[in-house]
Amino acid sequence: MFRKILVANRGEIAMRIIRACREFGIATAAIYAESDATAIYVKKANEAYLVGPGPVQGYLDIEQIVRLAKRIQADAIHPGYGFLSENAQFAEECSKAGITFIGPSPEALALLGDKVKARELAQKVGVPVVPGTSGSVSSLDEALAFCQRVGYPVIVKASAGGGGRGLRVVRTDAELREAMEAGSREALAAFGDGNLFLEKYIERPHHIEFQLLADQHGYIIHLGERDCSIQRRHQKLIEIAPSLILTPRLRAEMGEAAITLARAANFYNAGTVEFLLDPDGRYYFIEMNPRIQVEHTVTEQITAVDILQSQIWIAAGRPLVFGQHEIALQGYAIQCRINAEDPRNGFRPSSGKITAYLSPGGIGVRIDGAVYKDYTVPPYYDALLAKLTVHGRTWDETVRRTHRSLEEFVLRGVKTTIPFMMKIMEEPDFKAGRFDTAYLDRHPSLYDYEEVMQPEDLVVALSAAIAAYEGL
Ligand code: ADP
Ligand code: ADP
Ligand code: MG
């Protein structure tokens, strides 16, 4: 097993990696930008190294990170999600330096990082894809011809896109023209690759994704699916496992399709195959994420498999120790992304100092957090402060428990998604399992809420007053 792992990430996922390593008895080395000097993961790692310059560059500097890993004798690097996690060149440089990249091979990363190539592979092995252009489109005429053939609406995507960025739904020729021009420019700036392709826009689908574990000996299993349909601007907000609508038969079929695709890509380590499931029960592959995902926690809760430790185990060359038939899905899990954002203001990011923090607890409640009282949320990174993952025996129990946990959650000083999430847990369609990717747009009343004072706020205020008094 590895002796020391360099964590090439920040925030809650850095904490998640550190926790997995601790249980394995592996030492951890964190990297941090100056703007992250007070972050909790920096304190929790065994070692921590400043990388720069600026708030972001150090987390993306392949040469600097690999050089550091060699100097401190780390034998592996975990890239987390975002940043360098899907960068084939990074995986390659690690391997050249004799350091294990905890993820798939550079070849698999290069293939799956390109949505056009991934689509082609899916088609080749008989996994259904959304009707789309064959390859990227180089001219407006080509795009117009496709739209004429399949009819609007159509979604314009960047081949190298991710994180909900680079997606544009178009309903007219004029919108298409605009999306092609702006999209290509933006994709080039954001991903270093301006290639675009088009897909038929599926109305009101569920986003269903399968979690895979694949070892380096050709053995691949799935850990069931997640329903990530609760999204804003094509970005996930709430994730659920298992899906409320998959039959065991469809689960087996889609799981098999996911494994087929991963096998064809020579994929190993942990990855997720994403599908859309339309209202008629047809499923379509959209992409594969060859890395740990934000929402892996819901799968961990219902399967009791530690996906992070599985990643480390697989990277060390060990064979998977459980088979497909040993994976049982127990109850339901819901993850709420507690973001520093104001839902009533277009989910605008909110930064600042956290003046009170008390996380919920009790049966079935898991917190993957990155913040504490008096921590100042820097404005440079994604807005995820903590993930609340709740596990219950039934769907109803899980929804009620999630509501109770959100009610307990005290996080003051920045705007958060907590009150908005509570509204969702109270909403009849959600409670009845009636939702798809258009859910938030169709429920504008979710945005009507007051940020109420909780009794816990009073406890926090009182203890602050007592502390101040005692300090006199
Ligand atoms: P990203 O790489 O940004 O995650 P995806 O291709 O996975 O992009 O799509 C993100 C989300 O956008 C999906 O979960 C879904 O809500 C929506 N989406 C993507 N493709 C389509 C499509 N063809 N039809 C309808 N919705 C889509
Ligand atoms: P998940 O699929 O795990 O839910 P998200 O799509 O929300 O993950 O993305 C997780 C993180 O990775 C976010 O910070 C997102 O901005 C970032 N990310 C994902 N794909 C890319 C990409 N191709 N380029 C840049 N950032 C990305
Ligand atoms: Mg996706």
Coordinates of N, CA and C in Angstrom, one line a residue, residues 189-288:
A189 N -11.9 29.3 -24.6 CA -11.3 30.0 -23.5 C -11.4 29.1 -22.2
A190 N -12.5 28.4 -22.0 CA -12.7 27.7 -20.8 C -12.0 26.3 -20.8
F191 N -12.0 25.6 -21.9 CA -11.5 24.3 -21.9 C -10.3 24.1 -22.9
G192 N -9.9 25.2 -23.6 CA -8.7 25.1 -24.5 C -9.1 24.3 -25.7
D193 N -10.4 24.1 -26.0 CA -10.8 23.3 -27.2 C -12.2 23.9 -27.6
G194 N -12.3 24.5 -28.8 CA -13.5 25.2 -29.2 C -14.5 24.3 -29.9
N195 N -14.2 23.0 -30.0 CA -15.1 22.1 -30.7 C -16.5 21.9 -30.1
L196 N -17.5 22.0 -30.9 CA -18.9 21.9 -30.5 C -19.6 20.7 -31.2
F197 N -20.6 20.2 -30.5 CA -21.4 19.2 -31.2 C -22.9 19.4 -30.8
L198 N -23.8 18.8 -31.4 CA -25.2 19.0 -31.2 C -25.9 17.7 -30.8
E199 N -26.9 17.9 -29.9 CA -27.8 16.7 -29.5 C -29.2 17.2 -29.6
K200 N -30.1 16.3 -29.9 CA -31.5 16.6 -29.7 C -31.7 16.9 -28.2
Y201 N -32.5 17.9 -27.9 CA -32.8 18.2 -26.5 C -33.9 17.3 -26.0
I202 N -33.7 16.4 -25.1 CA -34.7 15.6 -24.5 C -35.5 16.3 -23.5
E203 N -36.8 16.4 -23.7 CA -37.7 17.2 -22.7 C -38.0 16.3 -21.5
R204 N -37.8 16.9 -20.4 CA -38.2 16.4 -19.1 C -37.6 15.0 -18.8
P205 N -36.3 14.8 -19.0 CA -35.8 13.5 -18.6 C -35.3 13.4 -17.2
H206 N -35.0 12.3 -16.7 CA -34.3 12.1 -15.5 C -32.8 12.0 -15.8
H207 N -31.9 12.6 -15.0 CA -30.5 12.3 -15.1 C -30.2 11.1 -14.2
I208 N -29.9 10.0 -14.8 CA -29.6 8.8 -14.1 C -28.1 8.4 -14.4
E209 N -27.3 8.2 -13.4 CA -25.9 7.8 -13.6 C -25.5 6.6 -12.8
F210 N -24.6 5.8 -13.3 CA -24.2 4.6 -12.7 C -22.8 4.7 -12.2
Q211 N -22.6 4.4 -10.9 CA -21.3 4.4 -10.3 C -20.6 3.1 -10.6
L212 N -19.4 3.2 -11.2 CA -18.6 1.9 -11.5 C -17.3 1.9 -10.6
L213 N -16.9 0.6 -10.3 CA -15.6 0.4 -9.8 C -15.0 -0.6 -10.7
A214 N -13.8 -0.3 -11.2 CA -13.1 -1.2 -12.2 C -11.7 -1.4 -11.7
D215 N -11.2 -2.7 -11.5 CA -9.9 -2.8 -11.0 C -8.9 -3.0 -12.3
Q216 N -7.6 -3.1 -12.0 CA -6.7 -3.2 -13.1 C -6.5 -4.5 -13.7
H217 N -7.4 -5.5 -13.3 CA -7.3 -6.8 -13.8 C -8.5 -7.2 -14.6
G218 N -9.2 -6.1 -15.1 CA -10.4 -6.3 -16.0 C -11.7 -6.6 -15.3
Y219 N -11.8 -6.5 -14.0 CA -13.0 -6.8 -13.3 C -13.8 -5.5 -13.1
I220 N -15.0 -5.4 -13.5 CA -15.8 -4.2 -13.3 C -17.2 -4.5 -12.7
I221 N -17.5 -3.7 -11.7 CA -18.9 -3.8 -11.1 C -19.5 -2.4 -11.1
H222 N -20.9 -2.4 -10.9 CA -21.5 -1.1 -10.7 C -22.2 -1.2 -9.3
L223 N -22.3 0.0 -8.7 CA -22.8 0.2 -7.4 C -24.2 0.8 -7.4
G224 N -24.9 0.5 -8.5 CA -26.3 1.0 -8.7 C -26.2 2.5 -9.2
E225 N -27.4 3.1 -9.2 CA -27.5 4.4 -9.9 C -27.8 5.5 -8.9
R226 N -27.6 6.7 -9.4 CA -28.1 7.9 -8.7 C -29.0 8.7 -9.6
D227 N -30.0 9.3 -9.0 CA -30.9 10.2 -9.8 C -30.4 11.7 -9.4
C228 N -29.9 12.4 -10.4 CA -29.4 13.7 -10.2 C -30.2 14.7 -11.0
S229 N -31.5 14.5 -11.0 CA -32.4 15.4 -11.8 C -32.6 16.8 -11.2
I230 N -32.4 16.9 -9.9 CA -32.7 18.3 -9.3 C -31.5 19.1 -9.7
Q231 N -31.6 19.9 -10.7 CA -30.5 20.7 -11.2 C -31.0 22.2 -11.5
R232 N -30.0 23.1 -11.4 CA -30.2 24.4 -11.9 C -29.1 24.7 -12.9
R233 N -29.5 25.3 -14.0 CA -28.6 25.5 -15.1 C -27.7 24.3 -15.4
H234 N -28.3 23.2 -15.5 CA -27.7 21.9 -15.8 C -26.6 21.5 -14.8
Q235 N -26.7 22.1 -13.6 CA -25.7 21.7 -12.5 C -26.5 21.1 -11.4
K236 N -26.0 20.0 -10.9 CA -26.7 19.2 -9.9 C -26.8 20.0 -8.5
L237 N -27.9 19.8 -7.9 CA -28.1 20.4 -6.5 C -28.4 19.4 -5.5
I238 N -29.3 18.4 -5.9 CA -29.7 17.4 -5.0 C -29.5 16.0 -5.7
E239 N -28.9 15.0 -5.0 CA -28.7 13.7 -5.7 C -29.3 12.7 -4.8
I240 N -29.9 11.6 -5.4 CA -30.6 10.6 -4.7 C -30.2 9.2 -5.2
A241 N -30.1 8.3 -4.2 CA -29.9 6.9 -4.6 C -30.7 6.0 -3.7
P242 N -31.3 5.0 -4.3 CA -31.4 4.7 -5.7 C -32.5 5.6 -6.4
S243 N -32.6 5.4 -7.7 CA -33.7 6.1 -8.4 C -35.1 5.6 -7.9
L244 N -36.1 6.5 -7.9 CA -37.4 6.0 -7.5 C -38.2 5.4 -8.6
I245 N -37.6 5.5 -9.9 CA -38.4 5.0 -11.0 C -37.8 3.9 -11.8
L246 N -36.5 3.5 -11.5 CA -35.9 2.4 -12.2 C -36.5 1.0 -11.7
T247 N -36.9 0.2 -12.6 CA -37.3 -1.2 -12.3 C -36.0 -2.0 -12.1
P248 N -36.0 -3.1 -11.4 CA -34.8 -3.9 -11.3 C -34.2 -4.3 -12.6
R249 N -35.1 -4.5 -13.6 CA -34.8 -4.9 -14.9 C -34.0 -3.8 -15.7
L250 N -34.5 -2.6 -15.6 CA -33.9 -1.5 -16.2 C -32.6 -1.2 -15.5
R251 N -32.5 -1.3 -14.2 CA -31.3 -1.1 -13.5 C -30.2 -2.1 -14.0
A252 N -30.6 -3.3 -14.2 CA -29.6 -4.3 -14.6 C -29.2 -4.0 -16.0
E253 N -30.1 -3.6 -16.9 CA -29.8 -3.3 -18.3 C -28.9 -2.1 -18.4
M254 N -29.2 -1.0 -17.7 CA -28.4 0.2 -17.8 C -27.0 0.0 -17.1
G255 N -27.0 -0.7 -16.0 CA -25.8 -1.1 -15.4 C -24.8 -1.8 -16.3
E256 N -25.4 -2.8 -17.0 CA -24.7 -3.6 -18.0 C -24.1 -2.7 -19.1
A257 N -25.0 -1.7 -19.6 CA -24.5 -0.8 -20.6 C -23.4 0.1 -20.1
A258 N -23.4 0.5 -18.9 CA -22.4 1.3 -18.3 C -21.1 0.5 -18.3
I259 N -21.2 -0.7 -17.9 CA -20.0 -1.6 -17.8 C -19.4 -1.8 -19.2
T260 N -20.3 -2.1 -20.1 CA -19.8 -2.3 -21.5 C -19.0 -1.1 -22.0
L261 N -19.5 0.1 -21.7 CA -18.8 1.3 -22.2 C -17.4 1.4 -21.5
A262 N -17.4 1.2 -20.2 CA -16.2 1.3 -19.4 C -15.2 0.3 -19.9
R263 N -15.6 -0.9 -20.2 CA -14.7 -1.9 -20.7 C -14.1 -1.6 -22.0
A264 N -15.0 -1.0 -22.9 CA -14.5 -0.6 -24.2 C -13.5 0.5 -24.2
A265 N -13.5 1.3 -23.1 CA -12.6 2.4 -22.9 C -11.3 2.0 -22.2
N266 N -11.2 0.7 -21.9 CA -10.1 0.2 -21.0 C -10.0 0.9 -19.7
F267 N -11.2 1.2 -19.2 CA -11.3 2.1 -18.0 C -11.0 1.3 -16.7
Y268 N -10.2 1.9 -15.8 CA -10.1 1.3 -14.4 C -10.2 2.5 -13.4
N269 N -10.3 2.1 -12.1 CA -10.6 3.0 -11.0 C -12.1 3.3 -10.9
A270 N -12.4 4.4 -10.2 CA -13.9 4.7 -10.0 C -14.3 5.7 -11.1
G271 N -15.5 5.5 -11.6 CA -16.0 6.4 -12.7 C -17.5 6.3 -12.7
T272 N -18.1 7.3 -13.4 CA -19.6 7.3 -13.5 C -20.0 7.5 -14.9
V273 N -21.0 6.6 -15.3 CA -21.5 6.7 -16.7 C -22.9 7.4 -16.5
E274 N -23.0 8.6 -17.2 CA -24.3 9.4 -17.1 C -25.2 9.1 -18.3
F275 N -26.5 9.0 -17.9 CA -27.5 8.8 -18.9 C -28.7 9.7 -18.7
L276 N -29.4 10.0 -19.8 CA -30.7 10.6 -19.6 C -31.8 9.5 -19.8
L277 N -32.8 9.5 -19.0 CA -33.9 8.6 -19.1 C -35.2 9.4 -19.5
D278 N -35.8 9.1 -20.7 CA -36.9 10.0 -21.1 C -38.2 9.5 -20.5
P279 N -39.3 10.3 -20.6 CA -40.5 9.9 -20.0 C -41.1 8.5 -20.5
D280 N -40.6 8.1 -21.7 CA -41.1 6.8 -22.2 C -40.2 5.6 -21.8
G281 N -39.2 5.9 -20.9 CA -38.4 4.8 -20.4 C -37.2 4.5 -21.3
R282 N -36.9 5.3 -22.3 CA -35.7 5.1 -23.1 C -34.6 5.8 -22.5
Y283 N -33.4 5.1 -22.5 CA -32.2 5.8 -21.9 C -31.2 6.0 -23.0
Y284 N -30.4 7.1 -22.7 CA -29.4 7.5 -23.7 C -28.1 7.9 -22.9
F285 N -27.0 7.4 -23.3 CA -25.7 7.8 -22.7 C -25.4 9.2 -23.1
I286 N -24.9 10.0 -22.1 CA -24.5 11.4 -22.4 C -23.0 11.6 -22.2
E287 N -22.4 11.0 -21.1 CA -21.0 11.2 -20.9 C -20.5 10.2 -19.8
M288 N -19.2 10.1 -19.7 CA -18.6 9.3 -18.6 C -17.6 10.2 -17.9

